[in-house]
Short mmCIF file of C-alpha atoms and ligand atoms in Angstrom, two decimals:
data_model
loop_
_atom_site.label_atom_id
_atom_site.label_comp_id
_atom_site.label_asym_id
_atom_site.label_seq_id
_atom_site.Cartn_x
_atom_site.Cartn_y
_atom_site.Cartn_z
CA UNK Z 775 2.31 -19.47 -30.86
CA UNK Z 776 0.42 -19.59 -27.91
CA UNK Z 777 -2.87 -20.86 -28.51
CA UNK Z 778 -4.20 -17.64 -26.33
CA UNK Z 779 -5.33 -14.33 -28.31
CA UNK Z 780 -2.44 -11.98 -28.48
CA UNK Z 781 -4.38 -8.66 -28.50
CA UNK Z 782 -5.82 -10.33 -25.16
CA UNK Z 783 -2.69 -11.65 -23.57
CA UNK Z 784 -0.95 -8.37 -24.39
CA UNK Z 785 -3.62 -6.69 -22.18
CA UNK Z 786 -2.61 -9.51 -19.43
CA UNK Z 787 0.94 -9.21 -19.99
CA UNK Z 788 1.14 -5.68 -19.72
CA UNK Z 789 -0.77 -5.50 -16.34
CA UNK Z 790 1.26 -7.65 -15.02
CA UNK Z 791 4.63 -5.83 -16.27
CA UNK Z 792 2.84 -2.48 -14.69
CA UNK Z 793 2.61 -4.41 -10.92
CA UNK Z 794 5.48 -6.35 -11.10
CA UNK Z 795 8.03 -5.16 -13.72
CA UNK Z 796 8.22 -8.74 -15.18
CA UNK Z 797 8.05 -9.30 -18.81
CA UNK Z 798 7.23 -11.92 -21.09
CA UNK Z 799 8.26 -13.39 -24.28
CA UNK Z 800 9.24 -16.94 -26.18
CA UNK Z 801 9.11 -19.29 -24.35
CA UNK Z 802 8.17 -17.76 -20.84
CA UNK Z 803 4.99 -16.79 -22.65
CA UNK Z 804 4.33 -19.87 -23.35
CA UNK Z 805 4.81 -21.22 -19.80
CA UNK Z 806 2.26 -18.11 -18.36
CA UNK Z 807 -0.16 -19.61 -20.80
CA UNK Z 808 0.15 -23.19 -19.46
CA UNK Z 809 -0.11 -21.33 -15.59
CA UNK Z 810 -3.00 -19.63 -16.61
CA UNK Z 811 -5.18 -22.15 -17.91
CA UNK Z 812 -6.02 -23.86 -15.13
CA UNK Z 813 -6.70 -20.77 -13.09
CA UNK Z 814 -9.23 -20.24 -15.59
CA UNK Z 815 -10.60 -23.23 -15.25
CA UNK Z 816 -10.73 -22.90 -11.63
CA UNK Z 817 -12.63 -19.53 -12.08
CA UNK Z 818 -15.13 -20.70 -14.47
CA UNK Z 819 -13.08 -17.88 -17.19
CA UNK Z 820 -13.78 -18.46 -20.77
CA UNK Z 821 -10.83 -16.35 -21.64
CA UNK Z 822 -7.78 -14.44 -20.82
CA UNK Z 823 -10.10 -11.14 -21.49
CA UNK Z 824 -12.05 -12.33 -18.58
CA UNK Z 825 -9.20 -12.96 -16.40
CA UNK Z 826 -7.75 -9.44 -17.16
CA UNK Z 827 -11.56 -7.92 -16.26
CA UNK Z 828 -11.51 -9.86 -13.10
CA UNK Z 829 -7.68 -8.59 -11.99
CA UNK Z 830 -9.18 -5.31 -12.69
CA UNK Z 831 -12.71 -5.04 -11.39
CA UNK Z 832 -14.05 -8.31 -9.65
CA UNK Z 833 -13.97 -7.95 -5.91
CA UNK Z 834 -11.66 -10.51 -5.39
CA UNK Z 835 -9.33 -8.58 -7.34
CA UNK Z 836 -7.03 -8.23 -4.37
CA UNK Z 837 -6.45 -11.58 -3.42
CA UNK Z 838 -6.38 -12.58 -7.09
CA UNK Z 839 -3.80 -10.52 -7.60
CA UNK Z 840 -1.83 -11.16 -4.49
CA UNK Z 841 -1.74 -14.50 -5.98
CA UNK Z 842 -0.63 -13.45 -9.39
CA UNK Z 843 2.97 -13.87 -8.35
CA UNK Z 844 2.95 -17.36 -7.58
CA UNK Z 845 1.80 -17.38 -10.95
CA UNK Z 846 4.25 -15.89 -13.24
CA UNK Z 847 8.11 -15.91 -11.54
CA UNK Z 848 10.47 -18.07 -12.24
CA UNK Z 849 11.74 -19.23 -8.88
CA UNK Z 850 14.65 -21.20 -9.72
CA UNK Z 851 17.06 -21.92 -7.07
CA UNK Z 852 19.29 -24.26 -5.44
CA UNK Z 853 21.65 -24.44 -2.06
CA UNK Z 854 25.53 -22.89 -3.30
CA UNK Z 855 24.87 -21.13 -6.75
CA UNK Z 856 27.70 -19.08 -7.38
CA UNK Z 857 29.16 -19.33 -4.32
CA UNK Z 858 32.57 -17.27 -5.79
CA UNK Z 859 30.29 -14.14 -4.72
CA UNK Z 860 30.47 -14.91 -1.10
CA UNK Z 861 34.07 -15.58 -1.59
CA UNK Z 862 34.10 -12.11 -2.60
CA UNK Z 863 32.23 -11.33 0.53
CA UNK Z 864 34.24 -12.48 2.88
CA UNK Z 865 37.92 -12.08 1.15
CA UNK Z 866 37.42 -8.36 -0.25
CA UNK Z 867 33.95 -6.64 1.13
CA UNK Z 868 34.18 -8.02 4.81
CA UNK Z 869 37.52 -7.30 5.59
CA UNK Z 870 37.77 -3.68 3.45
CA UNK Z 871 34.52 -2.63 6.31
CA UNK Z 872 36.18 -4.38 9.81
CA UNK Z 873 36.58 -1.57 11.20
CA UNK Z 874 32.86 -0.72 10.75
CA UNK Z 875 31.98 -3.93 11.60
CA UNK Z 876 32.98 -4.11 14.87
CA UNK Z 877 30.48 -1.46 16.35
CA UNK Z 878 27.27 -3.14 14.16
CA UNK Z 879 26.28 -5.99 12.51
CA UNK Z 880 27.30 -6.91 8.79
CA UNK Z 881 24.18 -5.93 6.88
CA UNK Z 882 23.30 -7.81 3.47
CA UNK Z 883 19.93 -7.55 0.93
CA UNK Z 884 19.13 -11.02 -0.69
CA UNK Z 885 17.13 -9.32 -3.05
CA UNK Z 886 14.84 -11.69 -5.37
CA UNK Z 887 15.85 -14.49 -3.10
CA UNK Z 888 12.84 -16.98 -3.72
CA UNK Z 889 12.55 -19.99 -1.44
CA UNK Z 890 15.47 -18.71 0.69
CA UNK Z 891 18.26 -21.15 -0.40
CA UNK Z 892 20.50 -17.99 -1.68
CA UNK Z 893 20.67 -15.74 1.86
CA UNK Z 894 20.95 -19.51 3.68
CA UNK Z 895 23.85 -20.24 1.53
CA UNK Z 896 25.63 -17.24 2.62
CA UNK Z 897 24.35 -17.49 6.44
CA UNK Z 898 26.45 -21.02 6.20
CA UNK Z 899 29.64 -19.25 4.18
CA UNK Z 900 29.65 -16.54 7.15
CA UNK Z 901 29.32 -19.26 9.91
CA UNK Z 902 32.19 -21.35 8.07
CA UNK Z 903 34.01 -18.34 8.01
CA UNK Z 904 34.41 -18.14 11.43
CA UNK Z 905 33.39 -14.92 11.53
CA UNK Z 906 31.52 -14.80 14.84
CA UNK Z 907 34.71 -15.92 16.64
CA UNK Z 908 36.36 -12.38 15.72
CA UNK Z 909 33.35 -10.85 17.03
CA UNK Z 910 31.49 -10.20 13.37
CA UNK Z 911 27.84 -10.66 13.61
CA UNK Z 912 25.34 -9.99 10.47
CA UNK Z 913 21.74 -9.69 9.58
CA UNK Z 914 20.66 -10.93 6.25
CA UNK Z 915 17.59 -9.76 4.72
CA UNK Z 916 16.05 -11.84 1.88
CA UNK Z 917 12.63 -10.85 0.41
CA UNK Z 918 10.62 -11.98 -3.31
CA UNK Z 919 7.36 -11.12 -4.70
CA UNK Z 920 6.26 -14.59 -4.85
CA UNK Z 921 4.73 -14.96 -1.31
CA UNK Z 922 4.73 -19.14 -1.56
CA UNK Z 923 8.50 -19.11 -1.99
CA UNK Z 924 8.45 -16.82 1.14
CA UNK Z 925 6.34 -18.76 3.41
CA UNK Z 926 9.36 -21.80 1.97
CA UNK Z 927 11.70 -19.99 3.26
CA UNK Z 928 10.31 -19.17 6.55
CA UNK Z 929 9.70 -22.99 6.91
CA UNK Z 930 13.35 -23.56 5.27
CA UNK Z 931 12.22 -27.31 4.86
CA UNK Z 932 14.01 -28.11 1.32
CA UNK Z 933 13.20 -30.90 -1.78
CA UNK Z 934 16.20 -32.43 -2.83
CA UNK Z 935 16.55 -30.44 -5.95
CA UNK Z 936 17.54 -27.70 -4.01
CA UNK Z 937 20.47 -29.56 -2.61
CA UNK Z 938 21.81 -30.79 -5.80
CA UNK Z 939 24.90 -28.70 -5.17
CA UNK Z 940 25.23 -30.68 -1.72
CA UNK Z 941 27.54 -33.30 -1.10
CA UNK Z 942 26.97 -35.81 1.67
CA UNK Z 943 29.11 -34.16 4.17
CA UNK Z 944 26.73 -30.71 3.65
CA UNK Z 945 23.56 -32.34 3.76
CA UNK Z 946 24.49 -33.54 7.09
CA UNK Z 947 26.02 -30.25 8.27
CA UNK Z 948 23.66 -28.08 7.40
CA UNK Z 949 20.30 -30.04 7.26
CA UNK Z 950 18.29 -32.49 9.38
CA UNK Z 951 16.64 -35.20 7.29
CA UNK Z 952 12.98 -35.31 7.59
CA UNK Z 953 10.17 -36.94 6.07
CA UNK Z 954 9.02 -34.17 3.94
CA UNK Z 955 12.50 -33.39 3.20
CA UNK Z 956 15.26 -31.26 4.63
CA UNK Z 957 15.24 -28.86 6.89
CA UNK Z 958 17.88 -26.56 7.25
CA UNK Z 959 19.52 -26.46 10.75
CA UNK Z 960 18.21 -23.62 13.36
CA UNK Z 961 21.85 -22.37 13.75
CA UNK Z 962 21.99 -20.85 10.23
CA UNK Z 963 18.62 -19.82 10.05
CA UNK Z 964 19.47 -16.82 12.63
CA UNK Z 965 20.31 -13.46 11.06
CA UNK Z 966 18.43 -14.56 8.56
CA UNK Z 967 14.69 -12.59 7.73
CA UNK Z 968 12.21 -13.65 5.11
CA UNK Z 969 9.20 -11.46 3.82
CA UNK Z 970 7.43 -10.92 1.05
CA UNK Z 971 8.33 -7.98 -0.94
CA UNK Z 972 7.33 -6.05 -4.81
CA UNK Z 973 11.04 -4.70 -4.90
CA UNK Z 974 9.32 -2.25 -8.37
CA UNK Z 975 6.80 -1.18 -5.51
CA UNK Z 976 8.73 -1.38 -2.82
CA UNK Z 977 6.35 -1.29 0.41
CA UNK Z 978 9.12 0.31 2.71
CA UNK Z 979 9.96 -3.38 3.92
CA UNK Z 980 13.56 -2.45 2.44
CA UNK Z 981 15.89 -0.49 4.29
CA UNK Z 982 17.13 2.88 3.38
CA UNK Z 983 21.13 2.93 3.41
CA UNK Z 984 21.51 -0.22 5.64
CA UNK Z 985 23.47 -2.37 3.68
CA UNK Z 986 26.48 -3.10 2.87
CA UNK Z 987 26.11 -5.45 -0.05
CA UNK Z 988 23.02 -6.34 -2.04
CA UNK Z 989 22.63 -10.17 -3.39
CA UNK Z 990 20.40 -9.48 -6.42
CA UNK Z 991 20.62 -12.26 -8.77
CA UNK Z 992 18.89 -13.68 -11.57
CA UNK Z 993 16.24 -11.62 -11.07
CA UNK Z 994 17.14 -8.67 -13.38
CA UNK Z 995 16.20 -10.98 -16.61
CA UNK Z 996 12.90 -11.30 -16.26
CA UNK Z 997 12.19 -7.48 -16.16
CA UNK Z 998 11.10 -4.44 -18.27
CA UNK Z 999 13.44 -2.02 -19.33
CA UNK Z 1000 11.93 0.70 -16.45
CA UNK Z 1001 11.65 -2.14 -13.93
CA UNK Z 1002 15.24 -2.71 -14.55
CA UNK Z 1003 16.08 1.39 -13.98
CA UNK Z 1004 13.79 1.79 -10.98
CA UNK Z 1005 15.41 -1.68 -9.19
CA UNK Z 1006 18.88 -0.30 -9.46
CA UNK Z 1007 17.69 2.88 -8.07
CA UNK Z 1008 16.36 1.62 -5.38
CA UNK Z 1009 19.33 -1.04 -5.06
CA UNK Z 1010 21.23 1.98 -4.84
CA UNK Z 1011 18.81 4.48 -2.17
CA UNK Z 1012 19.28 0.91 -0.02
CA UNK Z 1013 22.88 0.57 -0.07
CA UNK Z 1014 25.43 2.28 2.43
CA UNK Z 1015 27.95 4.90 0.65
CA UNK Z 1016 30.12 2.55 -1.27
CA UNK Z 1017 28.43 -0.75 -0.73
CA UNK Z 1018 28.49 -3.35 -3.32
CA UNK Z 1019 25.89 -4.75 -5.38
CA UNK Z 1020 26.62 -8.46 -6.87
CA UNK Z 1021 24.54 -9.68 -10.11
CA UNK Z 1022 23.66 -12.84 -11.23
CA UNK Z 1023 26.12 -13.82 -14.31
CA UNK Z 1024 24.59 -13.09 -17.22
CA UNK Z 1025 23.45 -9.67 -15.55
CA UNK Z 1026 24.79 -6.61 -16.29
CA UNK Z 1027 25.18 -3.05 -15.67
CA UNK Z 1028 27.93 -2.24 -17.99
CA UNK Z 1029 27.07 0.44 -20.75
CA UNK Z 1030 24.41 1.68 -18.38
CA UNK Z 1031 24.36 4.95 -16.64
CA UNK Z 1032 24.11 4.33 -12.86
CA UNK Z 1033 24.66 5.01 -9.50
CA UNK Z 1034 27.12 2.71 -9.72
CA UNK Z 1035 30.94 1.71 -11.09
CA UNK Z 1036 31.74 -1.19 -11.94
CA UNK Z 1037 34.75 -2.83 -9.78
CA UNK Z 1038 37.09 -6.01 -10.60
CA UNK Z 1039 37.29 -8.32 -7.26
CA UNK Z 1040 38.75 -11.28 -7.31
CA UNK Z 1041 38.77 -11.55 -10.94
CA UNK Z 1042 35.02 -10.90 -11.46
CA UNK Z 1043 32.76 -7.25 -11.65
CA UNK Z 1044 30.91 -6.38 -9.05
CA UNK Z 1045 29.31 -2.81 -9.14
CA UNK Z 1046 30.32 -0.39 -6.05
CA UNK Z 1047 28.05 2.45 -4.93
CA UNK Z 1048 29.76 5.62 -6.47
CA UNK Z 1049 30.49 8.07 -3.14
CA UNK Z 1050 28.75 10.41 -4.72
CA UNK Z 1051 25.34 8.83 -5.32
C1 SAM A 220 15.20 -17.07 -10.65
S1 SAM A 220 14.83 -16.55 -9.02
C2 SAM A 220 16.45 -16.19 -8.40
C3 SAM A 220 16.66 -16.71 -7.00
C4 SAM A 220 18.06 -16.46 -6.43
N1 SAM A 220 18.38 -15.05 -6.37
C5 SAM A 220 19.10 -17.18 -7.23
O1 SAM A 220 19.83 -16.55 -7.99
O2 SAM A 220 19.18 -18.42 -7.13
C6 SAM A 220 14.18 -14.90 -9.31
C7 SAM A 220 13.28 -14.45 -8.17
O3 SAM A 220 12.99 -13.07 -8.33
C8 SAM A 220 11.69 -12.86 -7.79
N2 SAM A 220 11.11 -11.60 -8.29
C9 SAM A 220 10.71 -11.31 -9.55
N3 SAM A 220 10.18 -10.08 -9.61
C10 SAM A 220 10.26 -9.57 -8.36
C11 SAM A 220 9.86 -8.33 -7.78
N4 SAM A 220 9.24 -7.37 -8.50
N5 SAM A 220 10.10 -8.14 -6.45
C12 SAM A 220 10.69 -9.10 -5.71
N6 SAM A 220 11.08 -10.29 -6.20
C13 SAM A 220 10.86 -10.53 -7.51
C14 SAM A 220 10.91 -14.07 -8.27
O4 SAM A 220 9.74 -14.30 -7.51
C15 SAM A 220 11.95 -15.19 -8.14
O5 SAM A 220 11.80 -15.93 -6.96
#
């Protein structure tokens, strides 16, 4: 139960799916209802009826709904989630492409990447690596709908909760204590680009065959069936012939018909661009 009308929230819900691919039920319903309430009160709304009029015909609509995202993501992150992927990077995809790599940069999509602490994770496993001593350099892009985890990243000033996975050595490393928290050391913010991106709209921000591995994880849960289809395309238009797409773990594109083929590295799947696609 929701305490909203469902007739009503459906109409919400379903305009929201249409921009953003994002679907609700269970529990994240719930939570959009406890988001949305005070936004109504804010607007003087009586109802979610009147919010979905508004998103559709007020002339604010456009800012309203530029907001919208800030509203209904889940943006959960933290510094060195799953760092076996960029293991994976560096011991199978990296050295497989050296050859490649020595004429251009190392190209990688965070895709989905929220406040930024996922394509900074890797920018510190590919300066640990050592990798600019044998003359590898890389450009990471990370982008997300949700343009307040953007403009976080950008600032890449941290709360503690997103170093929970950070020991006392790494917080010193990697971040310079401050009193509003912790900001990440210049040194791995280069290579690293931040914008603010509707990957199921994509507004060309994304390259077209530049990459050689997409990061696009945890993000593939909260979508709608053809959300799900047109992100993979587009994961797939993005990538470089046989680049490599990594999911978050309880993603999947096994028993799916893709552009893709799923690959054991390192004792986990990762899904490889099929030469053909
Ligand atoms: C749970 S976070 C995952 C963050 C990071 N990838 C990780 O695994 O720690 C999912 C992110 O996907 C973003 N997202 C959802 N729909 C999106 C869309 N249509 N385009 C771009 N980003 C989107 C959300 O704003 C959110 O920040």
């Amino acid at each position: 139960m929701t305490g909203f009308d469902g007739a009503e929230l459906k109409l919400l819900t379903d305009l929201i799916e249409e921009r953003f691919g994002l679907t609700f039920q269970g529990i994240r319903l719930e939570i959009l209802e406890s988001k949305l309430r005070p936004r109504l009160r804010e607007l003087h709304l009586a109802g979610v009826r009147d919010y979905y009029q508004y998103l559709r015909f007020h002339p604010d609509r456009d800012s309203e709904l530029a907001r919208l995202p800030a509203m209904v993501t889940n943006n959960e992150t933290y510094f060195f989630r799953e760092t076996h992927q960029f293991d994976l990077l560096l011991h199978h995809v990296i050295p497989e492409r050296r050859g490649a790599l020595r004429g251009r940069p190392l190209r990688i999509l965070s895709a989905g990447c929220s406040s930024g602490e996922e394509p900074y994770s890797l920018s510190i496993a590919l300066h640990n690596a050592g990798l600019a001593l044998a003359g590898i350099t890389w450009e990471i892009d990370a982008c997300d709908l949700n343009h307040e985890r953007i403009a976080r990243a950008q600032a890449a000033l941290y709360p503690e909760s997103s170093l929970r996975a950070c020991d006392a050595d790494a917080r010193r490393r990697y971040f310079v204590q401050e009193p509003d928290g912790f900001r990440l050391r210049d040194k791995y913010r280069q290579g690293v680009r931040c914008f603010q991106a509707n990957l199921v709209s994509p507004n060309g921000s994304v390259g077209w065959s530049v990459y050689d591995a997409i990061l696009c994880r945890n993000l593939l849960i909260y979508v709608s069936e053809e959300a799900f289809g047109s992100l993979i395309a587009l994961f797939a238009r993005s990538l470089l012939p046989q680049g490599y797409l990594f999911l978050g773990h309880s993603e999947s594109l096994l028993d799916r018909k893709t552009a893709f083929a799923p690959t054991m590295m390192g004792g986990a799947v990762v899904y490889r661009k099929l030469a053909a696609a």
